[in-house]
């Protein structure tokens, strides 16, 4: 089962992502780390990008500074 979980921690997301397997996980926004293998769609709405994940009902924002990294990561993941 896939779900969104809020974690309250003294650990920063930068420290947390270092512990996750790369390149499967990616920080796409200051408050979000996602598993890129779970992406269903990437869409643009009012000049902002969002991703939808399998079995996750909310659209997750992608920061402007991370959209190219996300697209590059997806190209690598598809190969």
Short mmCIF file of the N, C-alpha and C atoms (twelve columns), coordinates in Angstrom:
data_MODEL
# 
_entry.id   MODEL 
# 
loop_
_atom_site.group_PDB 
_atom_site.id 
_atom_site.type_symbol 
_atom_site.label_atom_id 
_atom_site.label_alt_id 
_atom_site.label_comp_id 
_atom_site.label_asym_id 
_atom_site.label_seq_id 
_atom_site.Cartn_x 
_atom_site.Cartn_y 
_atom_site.Cartn_z 
_atom_site.pdbx_PDB_model_num 
ATOM 1   N N  . UNK A 1  0.840  -1.181 0.000   1 
ATOM 2   C CA . UNK A 1  0.000  0.000  0.000   1 
ATOM 3   C C  . UNK A 1  0.883  1.241  0.000   1 
ATOM 4   N N  . UNK A 2  0.521  2.218  -0.799  1 
ATOM 5   C CA . UNK A 2  1.256  3.473  -0.875  1 
ATOM 6   C C  . UNK A 2  0.464  4.539  -0.144  1 
ATOM 7   N N  . UNK A 3  1.169  5.391  0.542   1 
ATOM 8   C CA . UNK A 3  0.494  6.441  1.272   1 
ATOM 9   C C  . UNK A 3  1.453  7.598  1.489   1 
ATOM 10  N N  . UNK A 4  0.918  8.713  1.880   1 
ATOM 11  C CA . UNK A 4  1.710  9.885  2.204   1 
ATOM 12  C C  . UNK A 4  1.797  9.941  3.719   1 
ATOM 13  N N  . UNK A 5  3.007  10.117 4.187   1 
ATOM 14  C CA . UNK A 5  3.207  10.152 5.629   1 
ATOM 15  C C  . UNK A 5  3.951  11.427 6.003   1 
ATOM 16  N N  . UNK A 6  3.479  12.104 7.020   1 
ATOM 17  C CA . UNK A 6  4.168  13.275 7.542   1 
ATOM 18  C C  . UNK A 6  5.070  12.813 8.670   1 
ATOM 19  N N  . UNK A 7  6.321  13.202 8.579   1 
ATOM 20  C CA . UNK A 7  7.297  12.833 9.602   1 
ATOM 21  C C  . UNK A 7  7.812  14.110 10.238  1 
ATOM 22  N N  . UNK A 8  7.777  14.166 11.556  1 
ATOM 23  C CA . UNK A 8  8.325  15.299 12.290  1 
ATOM 24  C C  . UNK A 8  9.655  14.841 12.862  1 
ATOM 25  N N  . UNK A 9  10.706 15.567 12.504  1 
ATOM 26  C CA . UNK A 9  12.047 15.132 12.875  1 
ATOM 27  C C  . UNK A 9  12.986 16.320 12.970  1 
ATOM 28  N N  . UNK A 10 14.052 16.142 13.734  1 
ATOM 29  C CA . UNK A 10 15.108 17.157 13.794  1 
ATOM 30  C C  . UNK A 10 16.058 17.026 12.612  1 
ATOM 31  N N  . UNK A 11 15.938 15.918 11.881  1 
ATOM 32  C CA . UNK A 11 16.783 15.680 10.716  1 
ATOM 33  C C  . UNK A 11 16.259 16.498 9.538   1 
ATOM 34  N N  . UNK A 12 17.162 17.170 8.830   1 
ATOM 35  C CA . UNK A 12 16.735 17.939 7.663   1 
ATOM 36  C C  . UNK A 12 16.483 16.983 6.499   1 
ATOM 37  N N  . UNK A 13 15.732 17.449 5.511   1 
ATOM 38  C CA . UNK A 13 15.490 16.617 4.334   1 
ATOM 39  C C  . UNK A 13 16.793 16.329 3.586   1 
ATOM 40  N N  . UNK A 14 17.729 17.265 3.595   1 
ATOM 41  C CA . UNK A 14 19.026 17.013 2.959   1 
ATOM 42  C C  . UNK A 14 19.746 15.849 3.632   1 
ATOM 43  N N  . UNK A 15 19.700 15.789 4.957   1 
ATOM 44  C CA . UNK A 15 20.331 14.686 5.685   1 
ATOM 45  C C  . UNK A 15 19.561 13.385 5.461   1 
ATOM 46  N N  . UNK A 16 18.251 13.485 5.438   1 
ATOM 47  C CA . UNK A 16 17.395 12.309 5.268   1 
ATOM 48  C C  . UNK A 16 17.581 11.665 3.900   1 
ATOM 49  N N  . UNK A 17 17.658 12.485 2.846   1 
ATOM 50  C CA . UNK A 17 17.757 11.931 1.492   1 
ATOM 51  C C  . UNK A 17 19.092 11.223 1.276   1 
ATOM 52  N N  . UNK A 18 20.138 11.627 1.992   1 
ATOM 53  C CA . UNK A 18 21.436 10.957 1.879   1 
ATOM 54  C C  . UNK A 18 21.359 9.505  2.336   1 
ATOM 55  N N  . UNK A 19 20.379 9.185  3.178   1 
ATOM 56  C CA . UNK A 19 20.219 7.828  3.699   1 
ATOM 57  C C  . UNK A 19 19.358 6.949  2.788   1 
ATOM 58  N N  . UNK A 20 18.723 7.552  1.787   1 
ATOM 59  C CA . UNK A 20 17.849 6.814  0.873   1 
ATOM 60  C C  . UNK A 20 18.626 6.331  -0.342  1 
ATOM 61  N N  . UNK A 21 18.163 5.227  -0.965  1 
ATOM 62  C CA . UNK A 21 18.869 4.726  -2.144  1 
ATOM 63  C C  . UNK A 21 18.757 5.681  -3.333  1 
ATOM 64  N N  . UNK A 22 19.895 6.049  -3.848  1 
ATOM 65  C CA . UNK A 22 19.923 6.898  -5.044  1 
ATOM 66  C C  . UNK A 22 20.019 6.015  -6.261  1 
ATOM 67  N N  . UNK A 23 19.563 6.382  -7.417  1 
ATOM 68  C CA . UNK A 23 18.866 7.628  -7.746  1 
ATOM 69  C C  . UNK A 23 17.351 7.482  -7.673  1 
ATOM 70  N N  . UNK A 24 16.873 6.489  -6.980  1 
ATOM 71  C CA . UNK A 24 15.437 6.210  -6.920  1 
ATOM 72  C C  . UNK A 24 14.638 7.309  -6.224  1 
ATOM 73  N N  . UNK A 25 15.211 7.927  -5.215  1 
ATOM 74  C CA . UNK A 25 14.519 8.985  -4.491  1 
ATOM 75  C C  . UNK A 25 15.091 10.339 -4.873  1 
ATOM 76  N N  . UNK A 26 14.209 11.313 -4.975  1 
ATOM 77  C CA . UNK A 26 14.615 12.640 -5.414  1 
ATOM 78  C C  . UNK A 26 13.847 13.689 -4.625  1 
ATOM 79  N N  . UNK A 27 14.566 14.705 -4.222  1 
ATOM 80  C CA . UNK A 27 13.914 15.839 -3.566  1 
ATOM 81  C C  . UNK A 27 13.441 16.779 -4.664  1 
ATOM 82  N N  . UNK A 28 12.125 16.916 -4.794  1 
ATOM 83  C CA . UNK A 28 11.574 17.723 -5.882  1 
ATOM 84  C C  . UNK A 28 11.063 19.089 -5.425  1 
ATOM 85  N N  . UNK A 29 11.045 19.289 -4.123  1 
ATOM 86  C CA . UNK A 29 10.540 20.538 -3.554  1 
ATOM 87  C C  . UNK A 29 11.118 20.627 -2.149  1 
ATOM 88  N N  . UNK A 30 11.122 21.797 -1.565  1 
ATOM 89  C CA . UNK A 30 11.739 21.913 -0.242  1 
ATOM 90  C C  . UNK A 30 11.071 21.030 0.810   1 
ATOM 91  N N  . UNK A 31 9.828  20.620 0.579   1 
ATOM 92  C CA . UNK A 31 9.123  19.796 1.555   1 
ATOM 93  C C  . UNK A 31 8.795  18.389 1.093   1 
ATOM 94  N N  . UNK A 32 9.319  17.987 -0.093  1 
ATOM 95  C CA . UNK A 32 8.937  16.681 -0.637  1 
ATOM 96  C C  . UNK A 32 10.119 15.899 -1.190  1 
ATOM 97  N N  . UNK A 33 10.195 14.641 -0.788  1 
ATOM 98  C CA . UNK A 33 11.088 13.661 -1.391  1 
ATOM 99  C C  . UNK A 33 10.172 12.581 -1.949  1 
ATOM 100 N N  . UNK A 34 10.404 12.185 -3.211  1 
ATOM 101 C CA . UNK A 34 9.549  11.165 -3.819  1 
ATOM 102 C C  . UNK A 34 10.381 10.017 -4.376  1 
ATOM 103 N N  . UNK A 35 9.724  8.885  -4.532  1 
ATOM 104 C CA . UNK A 35 10.293 7.740  -5.227  1 
ATOM 105 C C  . UNK A 35 9.921  7.928  -6.695  1 
ATOM 106 N N  . UNK A 36 10.895 8.167  -7.557  1 
ATOM 107 C CA . UNK A 36 10.571 8.485  -8.951  1 
ATOM 108 C C  . UNK A 36 9.953  7.303  -9.688  1 
ATOM 109 N N  . UNK A 37 10.105 6.108  -9.157  1 
ATOM 110 C CA . UNK A 37 9.488  4.942  -9.789  1 
ATOM 111 C C  . UNK A 37 7.973  4.914  -9.587  1 
ATOM 112 N N  . UNK A 38 7.465  5.765  -8.713  1 
ATOM 113 C CA . UNK A 38 6.031  5.819  -8.428  1 
ATOM 114 C C  . UNK A 38 5.307  6.924  -9.204  1 
ATOM 115 N N  . UNK A 39 6.031  7.667  -10.041 1 
ATOM 116 C CA . UNK A 39 5.415  8.761  -10.794 1 
ATOM 117 C C  . UNK A 39 4.489  8.212  -11.870 1 
ATOM 118 N N  . UNK A 40 3.293  8.772  -11.912 1 
ATOM 119 C CA . UNK A 40 2.315  8.429  -12.938 1 
ATOM 120 C C  . UNK A 40 2.296  9.512  -14.013 1 
ATOM 121 N N  . UNK A 41 2.242  10.775 -13.589 1 
ATOM 122 C CA . UNK A 41 2.219  11.892 -14.540 1 
ATOM 123 C C  . UNK A 41 2.996  13.082 -13.999 1 
ATOM 124 N N  . UNK A 42 3.447  13.902 -14.943 1 
ATOM 125 C CA . UNK A 42 3.980  15.230 -14.638 1 
ATOM 126 C C  . UNK A 42 3.127  16.181 -15.452 1 
ATOM 127 N N  . UNK A 43 2.601  17.193 -14.793 1 
ATOM 128 C CA . UNK A 43 1.771  18.130 -15.544 1 
ATOM 129 C C  . UNK A 43 2.138  19.563 -15.170 1 
ATOM 130 N N  . UNK A 44 1.835  20.444 -16.090 1 
ATOM 131 C CA . UNK A 44 2.081  21.865 -15.874 1 
ATOM 132 C C  . UNK A 44 0.740  22.569 -15.767 1 
ATOM 133 N N  . UNK A 45 0.626  23.407 -14.763 1 
ATOM 134 C CA . UNK A 45 -0.611 24.140 -14.515 1 
ATOM 135 C C  . UNK A 45 -0.238 25.549 -14.061 1 
ATOM 136 N N  . UNK A 46 -0.624 26.540 -14.818 1 
ATOM 137 C CA . UNK A 46 -0.298 27.941 -14.499 1 
ATOM 138 C C  . UNK A 46 1.202  28.131 -14.277 1 
ATOM 139 N N  . UNK A 47 1.999  27.594 -15.193 1 
ATOM 140 C CA . UNK A 47 3.463  27.686 -15.171 1 
ATOM 141 C C  . UNK A 47 4.113  26.983 -13.982 1 
ATOM 142 N N  . UNK A 48 3.373  26.149 -13.286 1 
ATOM 143 C CA . UNK A 48 3.923  25.351 -12.180 1 
ATOM 144 C C  . UNK A 48 3.813  23.883 -12.545 1 
ATOM 145 N N  . UNK A 49 4.805  23.097 -12.147 1 
ATOM 146 C CA . UNK A 49 4.805  21.662 -12.421 1 
ATOM 147 C C  . UNK A 49 4.353  20.878 -11.194 1 
ATOM 148 N N  . UNK A 50 3.644  19.788 -11.460 1 
ATOM 149 C CA . UNK A 50 3.174  18.894 -10.408 1 
ATOM 150 C C  . UNK A 50 3.385  17.452 -10.850 1 
ATOM 151 N N  . UNK A 51 3.626  16.562 -9.892  1 
ATOM 152 C CA . UNK A 51 3.680  15.132 -10.198 1 
ATOM 153 C C  . UNK A 51 2.526  14.449 -9.483  1 
ATOM 154 N N  . UNK A 52 2.046  13.394 -10.093 1 
ATOM 155 C CA . UNK A 52 1.058  12.514 -9.471  1 
ATOM 156 C C  . UNK A 52 1.745  11.180 -9.270  1 
ATOM 157 N N  . UNK A 53 1.532  10.596 -8.111  1 
ATOM 158 C CA . UNK A 53 2.137  9.309  -7.787  1 
ATOM 159 C C  . UNK A 53 1.067  8.233  -7.709  1 
ATOM 160 N N  . UNK A 54 1.473  7.003  -7.934  1 
ATOM 161 C CA . UNK A 54 0.551  5.865  -7.832  1 
ATOM 162 C C  . UNK A 54 -0.097 5.873  -6.449  1 
ATOM 163 N N  . UNK A 55 -1.396 5.750  -6.432  1 
ATOM 164 C CA . UNK A 55 -2.189 5.615  -5.213  1 
ATOM 165 C C  . UNK A 55 -2.024 6.759  -4.204  1 
ATOM 166 N N  . UNK A 56 -1.607 7.939  -4.694  1 
ATOM 167 C CA . UNK A 56 -1.518 9.126  -3.839  1 
ATOM 168 C C  . UNK A 56 -2.474 10.161 -4.412  1 
ATOM 169 N N  . UNK A 57 -3.481 10.565 -3.650  1 
ATOM 170 C CA . UNK A 57 -4.541 11.414 -4.197  1 
ATOM 171 C C  . UNK A 57 -4.173 12.882 -4.425  1 
ATOM 172 N N  . UNK A 58 -3.030 13.351 -3.917  1 
ATOM 173 C CA . UNK A 58 -2.728 14.762 -4.077  1 
ATOM 174 C C  . UNK A 58 -1.652 14.998 -5.131  1 
ATOM 175 N N  . UNK A 59 -1.705 16.177 -5.751  1 
ATOM 176 C CA . UNK A 59 -0.685 16.584 -6.714  1 
ATOM 177 C C  . UNK A 59 0.465  17.204 -5.927  1 
ATOM 178 N N  . UNK A 60 1.673  16.744 -6.191  1 
ATOM 179 C CA . UNK A 60 2.842  17.201 -5.444  1 
ATOM 180 C C  . UNK A 60 3.590  18.223 -6.297  1 
ATOM 181 N N  . UNK A 61 3.853  19.409 -5.728  1 
ATOM 182 C CA . UNK A 61 4.529  20.448 -6.511  1 
ATOM 183 C C  . UNK A 61 5.999  20.103 -6.751  1 
ATOM 184 N N  . UNK A 62 6.492  20.553 -7.904  1 
ATOM 185 C CA . UNK A 62 7.909  20.417 -8.244  1 
ATOM 186 C C  . UNK A 62 8.465  21.829 -8.327  1 
ATOM 187 N N  . UNK A 63 9.539  22.097 -7.599  1 
ATOM 188 C CA . UNK A 63 10.106 23.445 -7.643  1 
ATOM 189 C C  . UNK A 63 10.737 23.710 -8.999  1 
ATOM 190 N N  . UNK A 64 10.775 24.974 -9.371  1 
ATOM 191 C CA . UNK A 64 11.367 25.346 -10.665 1 
ATOM 192 C C  . UNK A 64 12.822 24.903 -10.748 1 
ATOM 193 N N  . UNK A 65 13.519 24.952 -9.623  1 
ATOM 194 C CA . UNK A 65 14.937 24.580 -9.632  1 
ATOM 195 C C  . UNK A 65 15.147 23.073 -9.764  1 
ATOM 196 N N  . UNK A 66 14.102 22.264 -9.562  1 
ATOM 197 C CA . UNK A 66 14.242 20.811 -9.612  1 
ATOM 198 C C  . UNK A 66 13.602 20.151 -10.823 1 
ATOM 199 N N  . UNK A 67 12.897 20.891 -11.653 1 
ATOM 200 C CA . UNK A 67 12.181 20.261 -12.763 1 
ATOM 201 C C  . UNK A 67 13.142 19.606 -13.763 1 
ATOM 202 N N  . UNK A 68 14.254 20.243 -14.069 1 
ATOM 203 C CA . UNK A 68 15.214 19.643 -15.011 1 
ATOM 204 C C  . UNK A 68 15.871 18.403 -14.405 1 
ATOM 205 N N  . UNK A 69 16.176 18.442 -13.116 1 
ATOM 206 C CA . UNK A 69 16.742 17.274 -12.435 1 
ATOM 207 C C  . UNK A 69 15.761 16.121 -12.470 1 
ATOM 208 N N  . UNK A 70 14.491 16.412 -12.242 1 
ATOM 209 C CA . UNK A 70 13.462 15.379 -12.288 1 
ATOM 210 C C  . UNK A 70 13.379 14.760 -13.686 1 
ATOM 211 N N  . UNK A 71 13.318 15.598 -14.709 1 
ATOM 212 C CA . UNK A 71 13.227 15.089 -16.076 1 
ATOM 213 C C  . UNK A 71 14.452 14.249 -16.436 1 
ATOM 214 N N  . UNK A 72 15.628 14.688 -16.035 1 
ATOM 215 C CA . UNK A 72 16.855 13.922 -16.299 1 
ATOM 216 C C  . UNK A 72 16.839 12.597 -15.564 1 
ATOM 217 N N  . UNK A 73 16.377 12.598 -14.326 1 
ATOM 218 C CA . UNK A 73 16.295 11.362 -13.535 1 
ATOM 219 C C  . UNK A 73 15.329 10.374 -14.162 1 
ATOM 220 N N  . UNK A 74 14.244 10.871 -14.726 1 
ATOM 221 C CA . UNK A 74 13.275 9.988  -15.363 1 
ATOM 222 C C  . UNK A 74 13.854 9.376  -16.643 1 
ATOM 223 N N  . UNK A 75 14.634 10.134 -17.379 1 
ATOM 224 C CA . UNK A 75 15.271 9.585  -18.587 1 
ATOM 225 C C  . UNK A 75 16.217 8.451  -18.224 1 
ATOM 226 N N  . UNK A 76 16.963 8.616  -17.144 1 
ATOM 227 C CA . UNK A 76 17.886 7.568  -16.683 1 
ATOM 228 C C  . UNK A 76 17.121 6.366  -16.177 1 
ATOM 229 N N  . UNK A 77 16.030 6.590  -15.452 1 
ATOM 230 C CA . UNK A 77 15.233 5.504  -14.879 1 
ATOM 231 C C  . UNK A 77 14.549 4.674  -15.960 1 
ATOM 232 N N  . UNK A 78 14.212 5.293  -17.083 1 
ATOM 233 C CA . UNK A 78 13.512 4.586  -18.157 1 
ATOM 234 C C  . UNK A 78 14.461 3.657  -18.903 1 
ATOM 235 N N  . UNK A 79 15.722 4.008  -19.008 1 
ATOM 236 C CA . UNK A 79 16.702 3.205  -19.768 1 
ATOM 237 C C  . UNK A 79 16.943 1.856  -19.137 1 
# 
